XYZ file of C-alpha atoms in Angstrom:
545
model
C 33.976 20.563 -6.340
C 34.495 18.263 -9.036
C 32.492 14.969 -10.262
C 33.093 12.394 -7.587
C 34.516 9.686 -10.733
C 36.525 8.519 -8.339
C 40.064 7.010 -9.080
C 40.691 4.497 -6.402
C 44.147 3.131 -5.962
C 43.477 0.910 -3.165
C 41.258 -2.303 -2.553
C 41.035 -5.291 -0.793
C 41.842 -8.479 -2.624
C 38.023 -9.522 -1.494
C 36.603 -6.611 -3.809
C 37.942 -8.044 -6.989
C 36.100 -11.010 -6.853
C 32.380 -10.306 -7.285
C 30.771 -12.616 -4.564
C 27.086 -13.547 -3.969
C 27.080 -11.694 -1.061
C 27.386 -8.264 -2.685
C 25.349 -8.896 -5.765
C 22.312 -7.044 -4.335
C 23.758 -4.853 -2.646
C 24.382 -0.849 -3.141
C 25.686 2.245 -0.683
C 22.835 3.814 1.011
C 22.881 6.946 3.163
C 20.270 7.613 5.885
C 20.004 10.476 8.725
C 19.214 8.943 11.894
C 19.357 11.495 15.280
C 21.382 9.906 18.501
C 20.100 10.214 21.908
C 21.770 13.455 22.685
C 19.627 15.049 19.636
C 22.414 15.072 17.315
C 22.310 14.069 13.784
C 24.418 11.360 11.828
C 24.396 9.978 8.502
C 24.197 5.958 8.522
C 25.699 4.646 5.843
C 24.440 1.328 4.632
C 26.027 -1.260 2.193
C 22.457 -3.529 1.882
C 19.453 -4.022 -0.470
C 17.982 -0.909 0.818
C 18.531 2.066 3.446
C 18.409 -0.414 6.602
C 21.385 -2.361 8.258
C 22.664 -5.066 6.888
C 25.741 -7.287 7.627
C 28.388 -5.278 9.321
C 31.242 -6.835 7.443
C 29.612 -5.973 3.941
C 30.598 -2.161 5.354
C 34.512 -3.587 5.104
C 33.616 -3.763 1.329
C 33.017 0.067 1.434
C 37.233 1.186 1.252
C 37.402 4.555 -0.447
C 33.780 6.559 0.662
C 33.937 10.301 0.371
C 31.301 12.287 1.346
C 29.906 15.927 0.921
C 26.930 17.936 2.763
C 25.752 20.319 -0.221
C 23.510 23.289 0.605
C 22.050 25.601 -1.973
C 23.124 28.764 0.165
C 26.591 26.972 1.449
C 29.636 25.853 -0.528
C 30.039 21.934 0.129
C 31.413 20.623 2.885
C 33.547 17.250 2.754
C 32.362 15.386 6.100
C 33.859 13.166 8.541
C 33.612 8.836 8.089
C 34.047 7.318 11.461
C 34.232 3.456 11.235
C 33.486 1.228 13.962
C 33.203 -2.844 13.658
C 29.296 -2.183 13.748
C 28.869 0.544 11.842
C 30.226 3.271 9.188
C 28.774 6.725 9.643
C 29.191 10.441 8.831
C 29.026 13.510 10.906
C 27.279 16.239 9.744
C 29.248 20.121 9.777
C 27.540 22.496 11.524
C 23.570 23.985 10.614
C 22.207 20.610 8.560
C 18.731 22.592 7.953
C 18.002 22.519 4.154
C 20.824 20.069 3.072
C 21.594 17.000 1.389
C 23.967 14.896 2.387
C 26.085 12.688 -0.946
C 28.845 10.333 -1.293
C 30.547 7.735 -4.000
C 32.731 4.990 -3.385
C 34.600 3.450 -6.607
C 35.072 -0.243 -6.768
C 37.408 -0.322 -8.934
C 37.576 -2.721 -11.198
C 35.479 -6.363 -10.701
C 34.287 -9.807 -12.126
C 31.234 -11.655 -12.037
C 31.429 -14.535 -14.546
C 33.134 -13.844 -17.610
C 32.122 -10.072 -17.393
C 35.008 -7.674 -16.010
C 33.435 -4.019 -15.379
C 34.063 -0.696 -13.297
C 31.974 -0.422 -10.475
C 30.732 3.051 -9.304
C 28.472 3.735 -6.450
C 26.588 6.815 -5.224
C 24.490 7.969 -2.772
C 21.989 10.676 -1.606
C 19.963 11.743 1.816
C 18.349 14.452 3.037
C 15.395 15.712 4.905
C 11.840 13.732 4.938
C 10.051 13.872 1.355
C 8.755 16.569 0.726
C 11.283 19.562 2.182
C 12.023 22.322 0.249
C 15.836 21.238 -0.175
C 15.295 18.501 -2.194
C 14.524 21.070 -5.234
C 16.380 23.960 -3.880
C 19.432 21.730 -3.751
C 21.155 20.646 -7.572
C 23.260 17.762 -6.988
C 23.798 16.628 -10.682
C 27.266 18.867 -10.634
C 28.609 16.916 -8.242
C 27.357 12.964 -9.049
C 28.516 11.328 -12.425
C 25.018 9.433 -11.878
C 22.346 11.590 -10.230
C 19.007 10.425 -8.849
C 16.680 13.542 -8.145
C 13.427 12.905 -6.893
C 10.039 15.278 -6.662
C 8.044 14.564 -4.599
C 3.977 15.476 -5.070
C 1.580 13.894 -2.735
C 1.970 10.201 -2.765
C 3.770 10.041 -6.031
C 7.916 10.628 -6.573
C 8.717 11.574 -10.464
C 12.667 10.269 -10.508
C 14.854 12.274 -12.837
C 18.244 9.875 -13.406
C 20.892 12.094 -14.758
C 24.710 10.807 -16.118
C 27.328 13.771 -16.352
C 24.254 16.328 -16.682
C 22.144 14.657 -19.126
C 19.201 12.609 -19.005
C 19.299 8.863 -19.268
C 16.834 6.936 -21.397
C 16.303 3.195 -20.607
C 17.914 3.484 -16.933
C 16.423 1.259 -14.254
C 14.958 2.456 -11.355
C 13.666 0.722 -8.499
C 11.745 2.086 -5.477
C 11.857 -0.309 -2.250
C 9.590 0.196 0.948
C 8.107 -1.821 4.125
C 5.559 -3.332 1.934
C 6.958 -2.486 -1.920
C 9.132 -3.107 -4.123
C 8.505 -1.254 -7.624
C 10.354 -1.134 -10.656
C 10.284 1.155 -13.881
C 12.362 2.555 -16.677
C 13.538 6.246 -17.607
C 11.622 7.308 -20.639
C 13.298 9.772 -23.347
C 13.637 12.955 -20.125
C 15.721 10.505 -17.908
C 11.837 10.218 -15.985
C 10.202 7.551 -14.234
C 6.964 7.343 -11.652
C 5.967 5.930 -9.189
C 2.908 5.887 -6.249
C 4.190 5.515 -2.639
C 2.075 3.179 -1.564
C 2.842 3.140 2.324
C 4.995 5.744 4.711
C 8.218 4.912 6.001
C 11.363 4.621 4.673
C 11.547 4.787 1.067
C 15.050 3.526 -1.054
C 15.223 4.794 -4.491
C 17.939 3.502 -6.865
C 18.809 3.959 -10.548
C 21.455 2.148 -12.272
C 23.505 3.267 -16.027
C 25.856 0.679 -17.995
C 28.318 3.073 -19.340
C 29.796 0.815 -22.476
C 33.020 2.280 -22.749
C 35.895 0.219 -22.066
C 39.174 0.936 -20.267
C 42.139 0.370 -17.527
C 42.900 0.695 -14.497
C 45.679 -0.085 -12.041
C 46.368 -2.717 -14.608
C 43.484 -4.145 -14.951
C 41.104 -3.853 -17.987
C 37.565 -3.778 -18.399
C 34.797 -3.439 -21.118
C 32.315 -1.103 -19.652
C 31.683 0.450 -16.352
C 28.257 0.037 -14.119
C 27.232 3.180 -12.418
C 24.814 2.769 -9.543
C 23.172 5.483 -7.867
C 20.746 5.701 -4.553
C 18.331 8.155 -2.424
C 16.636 7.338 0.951
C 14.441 9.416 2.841
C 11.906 8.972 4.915
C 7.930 9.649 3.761
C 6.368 11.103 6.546
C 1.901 10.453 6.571
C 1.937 13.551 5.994
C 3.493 13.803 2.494
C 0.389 12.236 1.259
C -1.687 15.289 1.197
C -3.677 17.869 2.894
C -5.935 15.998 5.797
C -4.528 12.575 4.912
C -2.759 10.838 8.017
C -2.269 7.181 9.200
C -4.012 5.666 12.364
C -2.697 2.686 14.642
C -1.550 -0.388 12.368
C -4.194 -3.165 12.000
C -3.209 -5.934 14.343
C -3.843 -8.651 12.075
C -3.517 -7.922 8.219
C -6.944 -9.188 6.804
C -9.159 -9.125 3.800
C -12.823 -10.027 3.207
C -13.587 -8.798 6.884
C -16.648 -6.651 7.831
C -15.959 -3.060 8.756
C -18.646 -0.126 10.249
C -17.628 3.310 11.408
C -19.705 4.027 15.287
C -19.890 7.271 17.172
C -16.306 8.011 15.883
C -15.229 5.090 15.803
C -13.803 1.989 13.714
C -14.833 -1.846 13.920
C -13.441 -4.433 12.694
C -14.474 -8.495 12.648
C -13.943 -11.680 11.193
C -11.617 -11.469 7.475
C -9.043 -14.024 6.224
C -5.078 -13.677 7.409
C -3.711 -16.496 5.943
C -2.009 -16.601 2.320
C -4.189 -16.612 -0.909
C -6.569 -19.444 -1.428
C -5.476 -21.031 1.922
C -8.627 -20.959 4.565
C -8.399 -22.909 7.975
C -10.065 -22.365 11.188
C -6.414 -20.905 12.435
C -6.720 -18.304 9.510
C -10.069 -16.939 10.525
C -10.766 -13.640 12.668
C -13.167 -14.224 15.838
C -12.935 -11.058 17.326
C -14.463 -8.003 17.422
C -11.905 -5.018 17.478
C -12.410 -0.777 17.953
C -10.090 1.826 16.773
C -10.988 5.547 17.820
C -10.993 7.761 14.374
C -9.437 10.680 16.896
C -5.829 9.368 16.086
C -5.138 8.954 19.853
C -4.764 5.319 21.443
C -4.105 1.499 19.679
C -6.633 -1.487 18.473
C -9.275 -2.375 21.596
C -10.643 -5.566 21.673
C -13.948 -5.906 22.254
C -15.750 -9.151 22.300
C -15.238 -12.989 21.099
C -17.933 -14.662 18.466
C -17.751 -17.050 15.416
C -14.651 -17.170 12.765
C -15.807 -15.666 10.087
C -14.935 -14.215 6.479
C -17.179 -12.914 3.801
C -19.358 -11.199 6.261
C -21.046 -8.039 6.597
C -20.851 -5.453 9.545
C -22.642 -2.348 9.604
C -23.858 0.475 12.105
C -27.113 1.314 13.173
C -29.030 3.296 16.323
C -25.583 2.903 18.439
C -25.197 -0.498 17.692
C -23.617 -3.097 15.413
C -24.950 -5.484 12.917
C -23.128 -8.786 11.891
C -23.999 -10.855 9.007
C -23.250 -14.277 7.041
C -19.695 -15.024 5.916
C -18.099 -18.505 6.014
C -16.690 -20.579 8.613
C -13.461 -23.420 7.822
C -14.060 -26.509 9.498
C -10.447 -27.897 8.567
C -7.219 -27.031 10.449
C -4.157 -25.591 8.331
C -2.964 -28.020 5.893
C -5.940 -29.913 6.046
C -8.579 -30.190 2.992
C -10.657 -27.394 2.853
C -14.118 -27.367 4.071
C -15.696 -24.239 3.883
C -19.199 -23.526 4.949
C -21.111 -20.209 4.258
C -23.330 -19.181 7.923
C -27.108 -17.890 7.954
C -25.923 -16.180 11.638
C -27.012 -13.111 12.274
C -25.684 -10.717 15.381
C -26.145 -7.218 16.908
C -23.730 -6.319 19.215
C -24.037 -3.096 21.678
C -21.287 -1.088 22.862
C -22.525 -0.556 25.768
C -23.426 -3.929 27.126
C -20.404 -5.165 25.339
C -21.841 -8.634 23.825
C -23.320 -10.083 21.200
C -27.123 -10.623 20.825
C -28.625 -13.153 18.407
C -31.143 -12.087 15.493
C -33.252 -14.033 13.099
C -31.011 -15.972 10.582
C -30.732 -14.474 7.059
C -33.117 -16.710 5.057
C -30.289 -19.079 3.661
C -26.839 -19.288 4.258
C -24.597 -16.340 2.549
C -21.158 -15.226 2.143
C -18.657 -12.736 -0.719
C -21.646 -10.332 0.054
C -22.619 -6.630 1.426
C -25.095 -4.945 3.217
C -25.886 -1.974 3.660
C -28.519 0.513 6.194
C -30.985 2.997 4.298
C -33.117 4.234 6.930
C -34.018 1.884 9.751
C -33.857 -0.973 6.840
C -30.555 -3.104 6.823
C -30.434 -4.317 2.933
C -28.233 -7.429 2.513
C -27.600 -8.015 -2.159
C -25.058 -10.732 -3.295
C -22.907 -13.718 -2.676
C -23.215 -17.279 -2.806
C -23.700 -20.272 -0.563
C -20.638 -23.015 -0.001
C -21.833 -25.847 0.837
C -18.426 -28.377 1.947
C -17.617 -30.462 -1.093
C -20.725 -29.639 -2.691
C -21.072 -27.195 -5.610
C -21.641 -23.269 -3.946
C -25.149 -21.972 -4.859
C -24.971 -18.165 -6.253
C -27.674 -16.307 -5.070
C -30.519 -14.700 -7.294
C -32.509 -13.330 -3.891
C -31.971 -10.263 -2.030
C -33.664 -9.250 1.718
C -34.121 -6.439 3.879
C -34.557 -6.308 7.558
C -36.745 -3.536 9.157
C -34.394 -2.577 12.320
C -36.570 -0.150 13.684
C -39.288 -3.102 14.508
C -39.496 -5.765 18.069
C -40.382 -8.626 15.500
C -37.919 -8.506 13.150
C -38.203 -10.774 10.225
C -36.554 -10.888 7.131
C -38.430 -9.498 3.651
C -37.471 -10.946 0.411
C -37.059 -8.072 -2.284
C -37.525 -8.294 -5.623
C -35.362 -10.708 -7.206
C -31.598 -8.582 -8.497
C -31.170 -8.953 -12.689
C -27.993 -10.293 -11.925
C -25.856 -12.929 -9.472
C -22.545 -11.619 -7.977
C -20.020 -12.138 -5.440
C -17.424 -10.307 -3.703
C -19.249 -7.189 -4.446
C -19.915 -3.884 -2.700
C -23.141 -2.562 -1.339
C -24.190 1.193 0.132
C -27.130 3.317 0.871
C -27.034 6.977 -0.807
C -29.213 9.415 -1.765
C -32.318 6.649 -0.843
C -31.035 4.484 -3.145
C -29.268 0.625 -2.817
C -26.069 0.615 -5.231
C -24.789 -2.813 -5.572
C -20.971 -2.592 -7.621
C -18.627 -4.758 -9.169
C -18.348 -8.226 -7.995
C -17.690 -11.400 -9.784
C -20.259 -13.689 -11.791
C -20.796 -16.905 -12.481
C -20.334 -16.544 -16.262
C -17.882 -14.341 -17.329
C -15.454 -13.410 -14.523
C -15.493 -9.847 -12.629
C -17.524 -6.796 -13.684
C -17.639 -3.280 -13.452
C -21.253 -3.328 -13.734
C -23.893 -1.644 -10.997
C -27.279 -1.841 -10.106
C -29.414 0.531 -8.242
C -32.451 -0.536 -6.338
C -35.345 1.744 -5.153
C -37.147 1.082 -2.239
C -39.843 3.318 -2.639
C -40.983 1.878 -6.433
C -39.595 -1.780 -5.552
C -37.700 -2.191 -9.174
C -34.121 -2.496 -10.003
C -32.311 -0.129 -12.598
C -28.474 -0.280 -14.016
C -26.557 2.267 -13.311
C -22.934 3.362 -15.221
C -20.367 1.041 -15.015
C -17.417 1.747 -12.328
C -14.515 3.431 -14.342
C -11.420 0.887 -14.577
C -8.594 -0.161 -16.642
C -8.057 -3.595 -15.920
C -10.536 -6.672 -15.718
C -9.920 -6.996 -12.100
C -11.377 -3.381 -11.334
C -14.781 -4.253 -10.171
C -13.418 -7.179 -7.747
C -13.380 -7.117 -4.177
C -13.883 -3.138 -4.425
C -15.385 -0.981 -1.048
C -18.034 1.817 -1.561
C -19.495 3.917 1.005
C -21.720 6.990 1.203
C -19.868 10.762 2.681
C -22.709 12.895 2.758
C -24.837 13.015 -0.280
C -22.169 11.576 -2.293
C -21.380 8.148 -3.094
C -17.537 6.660 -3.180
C -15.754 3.591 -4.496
C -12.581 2.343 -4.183
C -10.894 -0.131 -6.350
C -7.774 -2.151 -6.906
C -6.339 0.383 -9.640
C -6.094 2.776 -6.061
C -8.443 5.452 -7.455
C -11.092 7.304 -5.547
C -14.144 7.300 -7.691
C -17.114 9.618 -7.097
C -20.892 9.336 -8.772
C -22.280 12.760 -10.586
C -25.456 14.421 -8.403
C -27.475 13.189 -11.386
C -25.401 9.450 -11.011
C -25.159 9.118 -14.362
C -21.064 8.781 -14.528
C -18.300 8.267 -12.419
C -15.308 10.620 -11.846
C -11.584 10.351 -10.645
C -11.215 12.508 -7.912
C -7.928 11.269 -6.751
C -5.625 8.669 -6.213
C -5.381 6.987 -2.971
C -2.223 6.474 -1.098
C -1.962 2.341 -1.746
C -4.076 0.285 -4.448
C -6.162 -2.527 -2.250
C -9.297 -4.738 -3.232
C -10.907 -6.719 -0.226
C -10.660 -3.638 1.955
C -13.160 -1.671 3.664
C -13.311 2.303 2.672
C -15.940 4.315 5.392
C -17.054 7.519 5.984
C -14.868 9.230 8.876
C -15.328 12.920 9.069
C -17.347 15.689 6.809
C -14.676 15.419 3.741
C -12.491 12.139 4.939
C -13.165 8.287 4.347
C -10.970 5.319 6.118
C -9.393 2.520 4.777
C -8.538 -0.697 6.203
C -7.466 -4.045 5.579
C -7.158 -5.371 2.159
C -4.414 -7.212 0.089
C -2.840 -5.512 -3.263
C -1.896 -8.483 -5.847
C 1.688 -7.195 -6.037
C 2.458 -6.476 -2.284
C -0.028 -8.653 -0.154
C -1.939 -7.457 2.590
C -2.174 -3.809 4.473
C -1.537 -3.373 7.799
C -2.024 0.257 7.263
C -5.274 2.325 8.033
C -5.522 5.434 6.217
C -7.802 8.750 7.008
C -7.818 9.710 3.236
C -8.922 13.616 2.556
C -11.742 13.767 0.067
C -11.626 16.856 -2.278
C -14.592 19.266 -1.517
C -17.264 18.858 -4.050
C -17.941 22.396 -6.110
């Protein structure tokens, strides 16, 4: 079959005139299966691999379209046009094929630019199938977009006429991305799949030789180029998986793992650095770890974010964070709490405890033992200046008269910070200061000799690293997460950190827990670039040897 540089005769009087409406817009194929089980090829004229306007599909005149098999010469398939839709019908066994097509433009203007205008497209099975390396499609596509797939990442190899292109965009579009890169000297670019779904790849190449046709003239010829498939939870590695979406995406919320299970309370939903009473979680919510079922609410209390929640004896422990008194819109007035809660599951309500000593939010706790450790934050006081803290406390759960125990002062003040219990040890990470902006730093306190040590920094790339991170404890090891999306781990003698893999999206303000002998969960969370998560993530963790 030859190169599908098309030589198109015919087109509608609307195509030559390059309007506003099709300026973002490129051909997209998708499988989607019918109600009688049978498999079609959508064909979309939109921003990505999802419908669009149904007249933009009048702008697609001249589509021809192949099903190429590695086994199976290529078959030319069937376009059936309807006034809702343009589609093509598969030929015969569809197992371990992709499906391509190109439509030519012809020639265009947009300003005082006159071009060619070439599109292509590619689909196939979900991401990670065996044809989409078994099958070579640069033969057939003057501009081919190849992707390989390896866990959560995609390597994109843009080919034009069989050779790699250097400097070509590419662009990867998903429910909650939209990334961009540029081929490097191989025709290679990279990216990290943050989230499952339906992912749109496109590359584009300015060819910059002029030329006619039909009559018309024009200086160079734009070549665009697409592949959609769908990323199953699955492709993100052995044990990984997704559960039920959060129903509120949230950051700065408290999070505990129970009996197999997750809680949720309190966080922030509103946008960045806007905080009313109407963008404040009250309730308490449970997901089961299992996979089975949706989001259970459980029981009402303040509105809180900035708080703590962890698990202890069957029961939960809720702590601090700060309450808006002002509506949306209004000034802010924000107001860090002293409450203090423990809530059973099997009564199903809250029961108050002694107040933490002074009000506190942008902190952690954490349990070691029957001792519930609470390091960090600050106090915000309205319009008055917030306090940072220099004091630290620890509550002995295990007593009838609870009251709180100062601990030694910490050699440092920080805020939105994370705190956990391993190996009987209190590691307090990251955080911002008061001086200085965030830090990787951490600090290790010892219960049973009462003094503070520094321990290594968190590893990181960026300034931002050590802000709003999550740590937790699975087994004898201790975890952190950060906004680069990295897994850290501590060495047995926790003198360094290590990479031990990179996690399917990059969040800070998130809670990462222990949920299974070698898996963690993570929930909530906001990434700088694509705003808050409503995914939740069972994350494999690599066996230690």
């Amino acid at each position: 079959m030859s190169r599908f540089y098309l030589t198109c005769c015919t087109w509608g009087a609307g195509v030559l005139l390059w309007t506003t409406a099709a300026q973002a817009h490129f051909l997209f194929l998708l499988p989607q299966n019918t109600s009688a089980g049978k498999t079609t090829i959508q064909v979309y004229f939109a921003e990505e691999a999802s419908p669009d306007d149904p007249e933009l599909l009048k702008r697609i005149t001249d589509l021809k379209a192949w099903q190429v098999s590695a086994d199976r010469p290529p078959q030319e398939l069937k376009v059936v046009r309807t006034a809702e839709e343009l589609r093509l019908e598969p030929q015969g066994e569809t197992g371990g094929a992709l499906f391509i097509a190109a439509d030519d433009f012809g020639v265009v203007s947009r300003g005082e630019k006159t071009f060619r205008l070439m599109y292509y497209a590619k689909t196939g099975p979900a991401a990670g199938d065996a044809a989409w390396e078994a099958v070579r499609t640069s033969q057939h596509l003057d501009l081919d977009v190849s992707p390989r797939w390896e866990g959560n990442r995609v390597q994109v190899t843009v080919l034009f006429r069989g050779r790699p292109v250097e400097g070509a965009q590419v662009v990867a579009r998903g429910p909650e991305y939209d990334l961009e890169a540029t081929t490097d000297a191989q025709g290679q670019a990279e990216f990290r799949i943050p989230q499952a779904g339906v992912c749109s790849l496109r590359a584009r190449h300015i060819e910059g030789t002029s030329g006619e046709l039909n009559g018309r003239s024009f200086t160079e010829t734009r070549h665009y180029s697409t592949v959609a498939c769908e990323i199953p939870s699955a492709i993100r590695g052995d044990g990984d998986a997704h559960l039920a979406a959060i129903p509120v995406q949230v950051t700065s919320f408290g999070g505990a793992v129970l009996d197999g299970a997750l809680y949720i309370y309190g966080g922030h939903s509103g946008s960045a650095h806007s905080y009313s009473r109407e963008e404040q979680g009250e309730t308490l919510l449970r997901l089961s770890l299992s996979g089975q079922g949706e989001w259970e609410s459980l029981a009402q209390g303040p509105a809180l974010q900035g708080l703590a929640l962890v698990a202890h004896g069957g029961k939960l422990y809720r702590l601090g964070g700060f309450t808006a008194r002002n509506a949306a819109g209004e000034k802010h007035d924000l107001w860090s709490q002293d409450s203090a809660a423990c809530y059973d599951p099997q009564v199903r309500a809250w029961q108050e405890l002694p107040p933490l000593p002074e009000p506190r939010s942008s902190f952690d706790a954490a349990v070691l033992g029957d001792a519930l450790y609470v390091v960090g934050g600050w106090q915000l006081r309205g319009e008055a200046d917030s306090v940072w803290h220099s004091t630290a406390w620890k509550l002995d759960l295990s007593r009838s008269d609870r009251k709180w125990e100062a601990l030694p002062s910490p050699p440092f003040q920080r805020r939105a910070l994370a705190v956990a219990a391993c190996q009987g040890r209190i590691y307090v990470i990251g955080g911002m200061q008061p001086e200085g902006g965030p830090t990787r730093r951490v600090d290790v306190f010892d219960p049973q000799t009462g003094t503070w040590t520094q321990g290594p920094d968190i590893l990181g790339e960026k300034p931002l690293a050590g802000f709003g991170p999550a740590a937790c404890a699975l087994g004898d090891r201790l975890y952190v997460s950060t906004s680069e999306g990295k897994l850290q781990r501590l060495s047995t003698d926790g003198t360094a950190w290590e990479i031990v893999r990179d996690l399917p999206t990059a969040r800070f303000f998130h809670r990462m827990l222990p949920a299974g002998e070698h898996r963690l969960v993570i929930v909530g969370g906001a990434n700088m670039g694509s705003g808050k998560f409503e995914t939740v993530e069972l994350v494999a963790v690599p066996v230690d040897r």
